[in-house]
Amino acid sequence: KGNIERACEFMISEKQNNSKSDVEAFGSWIIKDNKNECMDFSYENNVKKFTNVDWEAEANQQMRQWTYQTCSEFAWFQTSTSNEQIFGSKYPLEYFYKICNDLFDNSFNTNLIAYNVHRTNERNGGFSPDITNVIFTNGDLDPW
């Protein structure tokens, strides 16, 4: 089972067995492995966590690889830069440029990321790839 299925099962159990609301069940899921301790989501802590490249490190079990590929090929950053969204402005595009640079030994800057995206689109055909016999499906977990 994936994390989503495990989270749903946990929260359903919390609601049924402990009479918790949706929000309380979600909060229980978030803190279940942290023994009710405060969780540090600071920028500095995230950089520290995701620059630990030991084989068993949390970063290697989560998003470090995807983040590198995003920085080096796609730049599919989920930002709050656009005025056409409802999520505020806490994650502007510049945040992700900084993350790329800080996580990977100052290897990335805005010009390199833009070049990488251009190169990826050139190599793969951008919006008009020269391919046949391919079915593009809608993503179940990543529909964006």
PDB file of C-alpha atoms in Angstrom:
ATOM      1  CA  LYS A   1       0.000   0.000   0.000  1.00  0.00           C
ATOM      2  CA  GLY A   2       1.070   3.546  -0.638  1.00  0.00           C
ATOM      3  CA  ASN A   3       1.134   6.435   1.807  1.00  0.00           C
ATOM      4  CA  ILE A   4      -2.262   7.702   0.686  1.00  0.00           C
ATOM      5  CA  GLU A   5      -3.969   4.387   1.348  1.00  0.00           C
ATOM      6  CA  ARG A   6      -2.245   4.016   4.743  1.00  0.00           C
ATOM      7  CA  ALA A   7      -3.171   7.575   5.701  1.00  0.00           C
ATOM      8  CA  CYS A   8      -6.807   7.020   4.738  1.00  0.00           C
ATOM      9  CA  GLU A   9      -7.034   3.768   6.691  1.00  0.00           C
ATOM     10  CA  PHE A  10      -5.464   5.404   9.742  1.00  0.00           C
ATOM     11  CA  MET A  11      -7.795   8.410   9.624  1.00  0.00           C
ATOM     12  CA  ILE A  12     -10.911   6.257   9.087  1.00  0.00           C
ATOM     13  CA  SER A  13      -9.888   4.160  12.079  1.00  0.00           C
ATOM     14  CA  GLU A  14      -9.318   7.285  14.193  1.00  0.00           C
ATOM     15  CA  LYS A  15     -12.768   8.585  13.274  1.00  0.00           C
ATOM     16  CA  GLN A  16     -14.525   5.277  13.962  1.00  0.00           C
ATOM     17  CA  ASN A  17     -12.651   4.098  17.042  1.00  0.00           C
ATOM     18  CA  ASN A  18     -11.890   7.410  18.725  1.00  0.00           C
ATOM     19  CA  SER A  19     -14.814   9.563  17.538  1.00  0.00           C
ATOM     20  CA  LYS A  20     -12.519  12.167  16.003  1.00  0.00           C
ATOM     21  CA  SER A  21     -13.527  14.749  13.419  1.00  0.00           C
ATOM     22  CA  ASP A  22     -11.865  14.799   9.978  1.00  0.00           C
ATOM     23  CA  VAL A  23      -9.434  17.502  11.101  1.00  0.00           C
ATOM     24  CA  GLU A  24      -8.592  15.690  14.352  1.00  0.00           C
ATOM     25  CA  ALA A  25      -8.009  12.415  12.481  1.00  0.00           C
ATOM     26  CA  PHE A  26      -5.733  14.195  10.011  1.00  0.00           C
ATOM     27  CA  GLY A  27      -3.828  15.817  12.884  1.00  0.00           C
ATOM     28  CA  SER A  28      -3.402  12.394  14.497  1.00  0.00           C
ATOM     29  CA  TRP A  29      -1.953  11.062  11.230  1.00  0.00           C
ATOM     30  CA  ILE A  30       0.507  13.958  11.006  1.00  0.00           C
ATOM     31  CA  ILE A  31       1.805  13.582  14.568  1.00  0.00           C
ATOM     32  CA  LYS A  32       1.605   9.787  14.936  1.00  0.00           C
ATOM     33  CA  ASP A  33       5.311   9.243  14.227  1.00  0.00           C
ATOM     34  CA  ASN A  34       6.465  12.363  16.057  1.00  0.00           C
ATOM     35  CA  LYS A  35       5.211  11.490  19.531  1.00  0.00           C
ATOM     36  CA  ASN A  36       3.356  14.800  19.804  1.00  0.00           C
ATOM     37  CA  GLU A  37       6.579  16.783  19.388  1.00  0.00           C
ATOM     38  CA  CYS A  38       6.694  19.981  17.389  1.00  0.00           C
ATOM     39  CA  MET A  39       7.647  19.460  13.770  1.00  0.00           C
ATOM     40  CA  ASP A  40      10.268  21.740  12.260  1.00  0.00           C
ATOM     41  CA  PHE A  41       9.238  22.713   8.723  1.00  0.00           C
ATOM     42  CA  SER A  42      11.732  25.553   8.466  1.00  0.00           C
ATOM     43  CA  TYR A  43      13.649  26.134   5.258  1.00  0.00           C
ATOM     44  CA  GLU A  44      16.927  25.390   7.044  1.00  0.00           C
ATOM     45  CA  ASN A  45      15.640  22.066   8.389  1.00  0.00           C
ATOM     46  CA  ASN A  46      14.375  21.011   4.959  1.00  0.00           C
ATOM     47  CA  VAL A  47      17.740  21.823   3.381  1.00  0.00           C
ATOM     48  CA  LYS A  48      19.500  19.886   6.134  1.00  0.00           C
ATOM     49  CA  LYS A  49      17.167  16.903   5.719  1.00  0.00           C
ATOM     50  CA  PHE A  50      17.398  16.794   1.930  1.00  0.00           C
ATOM     51  CA  THR A  51      21.159  17.253   1.722  1.00  0.00           C
ATOM     52  CA  ASN A  52      21.773  14.146   3.828  1.00  0.00           C
ATOM     53  CA  VAL A  53      22.621  11.648   1.087  1.00  0.00           C
ATOM     54  CA  ASP A  54      23.213   8.603   3.283  1.00  0.00           C
ATOM     55  CA  TRP A  55      21.498   5.538   1.840  1.00  0.00           C
ATOM     56  CA  GLU A  56      19.021   5.277   4.732  1.00  0.00           C
ATOM     57  CA  ALA A  57      18.420   9.026   5.010  1.00  0.00           C
ATOM     58  CA  GLU A  58      14.853  10.314   4.920  1.00  0.00           C
ATOM     59  CA  ALA A  59      15.618  12.360   1.795  1.00  0.00           C
ATOM     60  CA  ASN A  60      16.482   9.199  -0.136  1.00  0.00           C
ATOM     61  CA  GLN A  61      13.157   7.689   0.854  1.00  0.00           C
ATOM     62  CA  GLN A  62      11.201  10.734  -0.213  1.00  0.00           C
ATOM     63  CA  MET A  63      11.641  13.508  -2.710  1.00  0.00           C
ATOM     64  CA  ARG A  64      15.356  14.215  -3.261  1.00  0.00           C
ATOM     65  CA  GLN A  65      15.490  12.330  -6.556  1.00  0.00           C
ATOM     66  CA  TRP A  66      12.306  13.934  -7.872  1.00  0.00           C
ATOM     67  CA  THR A  67      13.530  17.356  -6.787  1.00  0.00           C
ATOM     68  CA  TYR A  68      16.804  16.862  -8.676  1.00  0.00           C
ATOM     69  CA  GLN A  69      14.973  15.766 -11.811  1.00  0.00           C
ATOM     70  CA  THR A  70      12.644  18.739 -11.500  1.00  0.00           C
ATOM     71  CA  CYS A  71      15.611  21.116 -11.164  1.00  0.00           C
ATOM     72  CA  SER A  72      17.604  19.507 -13.965  1.00  0.00           C
ATOM     73  CA  GLU A  73      14.902  18.775 -16.561  1.00  0.00           C
ATOM     74  CA  PHE A  74      11.354  19.998 -15.982  1.00  0.00           C
ATOM     75  CA  ALA A  75      11.023  22.893 -13.529  1.00  0.00           C
ATOM     76  CA  TRP A  76       7.539  21.656 -12.667  1.00  0.00           C
ATOM     77  CA  PHE A  77       7.493  23.707  -9.522  1.00  0.00           C
ATOM     78  CA  GLN A  78       4.175  23.982  -7.722  1.00  0.00           C
ATOM     79  CA  THR A  79       4.382  27.656  -6.890  1.00  0.00           C
ATOM     80  CA  SER A  80       2.129  30.369  -5.562  1.00  0.00           C
ATOM     81  CA  THR A  81       3.531  33.009  -7.925  1.00  0.00           C
ATOM     82  CA  SER A  82       0.466  33.308 -10.146  1.00  0.00           C
ATOM     83  CA  ASN A  83      -2.327  35.693  -9.202  1.00  0.00           C
ATOM     84  CA  GLU A  84      -4.734  33.137 -10.708  1.00  0.00           C
ATOM     85  CA  GLN A  85      -4.714  30.812  -7.666  1.00  0.00           C
ATOM     86  CA  ILE A  86      -6.082  30.821  -4.124  1.00  0.00           C
ATOM     87  CA  PHE A  87      -3.104  29.593  -2.074  1.00  0.00           C
ATOM     88  CA  GLY A  88      -1.436  32.851  -1.079  1.00  0.00           C
ATOM     89  CA  SER A  89       2.154  33.726  -1.861  1.00  0.00           C
ATOM     90  CA  LYS A  90       4.328  31.660   0.490  1.00  0.00           C
ATOM     91  CA  TYR A  91       5.980  29.589  -2.287  1.00  0.00           C
ATOM     92  CA  PRO A  92       7.026  31.903  -5.109  1.00  0.00           C
ATOM     93  CA  LEU A  93       9.094  30.642  -8.037  1.00  0.00           C
ATOM     94  CA  GLU A  94      12.237  32.127  -6.464  1.00  0.00           C
ATOM     95  CA  TYR A  95      11.813  29.756  -3.505  1.00  0.00           C
ATOM     96  CA  PHE A  96      12.200  26.756  -5.812  1.00  0.00           C
ATOM     97  CA  TYR A  97      15.200  28.244  -7.593  1.00  0.00           C
ATOM     98  CA  LYS A  98      16.797  28.672  -4.170  1.00  0.00           C
ATOM     99  CA  ILE A  99      15.885  25.106  -3.145  1.00  0.00           C
ATOM    100  CA  CYS A 100      17.523  23.716  -6.304  1.00  0.00           C
ATOM    101  CA  ASN A 101      20.661  25.702  -5.646  1.00  0.00           C
ATOM    102  CA  ASP A 102      20.873  24.950  -1.917  1.00  0.00           C
ATOM    103  CA  LEU A 103      20.100  21.224  -2.124  1.00  0.00           C
ATOM    104  CA  PHE A 104      22.556  20.438  -4.888  1.00  0.00           C
ATOM    105  CA  ASP A 105      25.810  22.201  -3.977  1.00  0.00           C
ATOM    106  CA  ASN A 106      25.126  25.507  -5.732  1.00  0.00           C
ATOM    107  CA  SER A 107      24.782  23.655  -9.053  1.00  0.00           C
ATOM    108  CA  PHE A 108      21.642  25.452 -10.222  1.00  0.00           C
ATOM    109  CA  ASN A 109      20.657  29.013 -10.984  1.00  0.00           C
ATOM    110  CA  THR A 110      17.698  30.486 -12.861  1.00  0.00           C
ATOM    111  CA  ASN A 111      19.532  30.551 -16.206  1.00  0.00           C
ATOM    112  CA  LEU A 112      20.635  26.921 -15.931  1.00  0.00           C
ATOM    113  CA  ILE A 113      17.161  25.758 -14.917  1.00  0.00           C
ATOM    114  CA  ALA A 114      15.623  27.620 -17.887  1.00  0.00           C
ATOM    115  CA  TYR A 115      18.236  26.096 -20.206  1.00  0.00           C
ATOM    116  CA  ASN A 116      17.555  22.613 -18.798  1.00  0.00           C
ATOM    117  CA  VAL A 117      13.826  22.977 -19.489  1.00  0.00           C
ATOM    118  CA  HIS A 118      14.546  24.217 -23.020  1.00  0.00           C
ATOM    119  CA  ARG A 119      16.934  21.295 -23.624  1.00  0.00           C
ATOM    120  CA  THR A 120      14.404  18.752 -22.307  1.00  0.00           C
ATOM    121  CA  ASN A 121      11.674  20.178 -24.559  1.00  0.00           C
ATOM    122  CA  GLU A 122      13.999  20.194 -27.583  1.00  0.00           C
ATOM    123  CA  ARG A 123      15.084  16.610 -26.964  1.00  0.00           C
ATOM    124  CA  ASN A 124      11.558  15.310 -26.364  1.00  0.00           C
ATOM    125  CA  GLY A 125       9.545  17.394 -28.799  1.00  0.00           C
ATOM    126  CA  GLY A 126       7.848  19.734 -26.321  1.00  0.00           C
ATOM    127  CA  PHE A 127       4.094  19.833 -26.954  1.00  0.00           C
ATOM    128  CA  SER A 128       4.517  17.942 -30.254  1.00  0.00           C
ATOM    129  CA  PRO A 129       6.646  14.845 -29.624  1.00  0.00           C
ATOM    130  CA  ASP A 130       7.452  12.817 -32.759  1.00  0.00           C
ATOM    131  CA  ILE A 131       6.132   9.504 -31.457  1.00  0.00           C
ATOM    132  CA  THR A 132       3.593   6.857 -32.394  1.00  0.00           C
ATOM    133  CA  ASN A 133       1.765   4.085 -30.561  1.00  0.00           C
ATOM    134  CA  VAL A 134       1.682   5.952 -27.250  1.00  0.00           C
ATOM    135  CA  ILE A 135      -1.279   6.479 -24.954  1.00  0.00           C
ATOM    136  CA  PHE A 136      -1.184   9.460 -22.610  1.00  0.00           C
ATOM    137  CA  THR A 137      -3.281   8.680 -19.558  1.00  0.00           C
ATOM    138  CA  ASN A 138      -4.579  10.927 -16.829  1.00  0.00           C
ATOM    139  CA  GLY A 139      -2.516  10.543 -13.669  1.00  0.00           C
ATOM    140  CA  ASP A 140      -4.300   9.089 -10.663  1.00  0.00           C
ATOM    141  CA  LEU A 141      -2.057  10.502  -7.949  1.00  0.00           C
ATOM    142  CA  ASP A 142      -0.525  13.375  -9.940  1.00  0.00           C
ATOM    143  CA  PRO A 143      -3.292  14.629 -12.219  1.00  0.00           C
ATOM    144  CA  TRP A 144      -1.531  17.954 -12.806  1.00  0.00           C
TER     145      TRP A 144
END
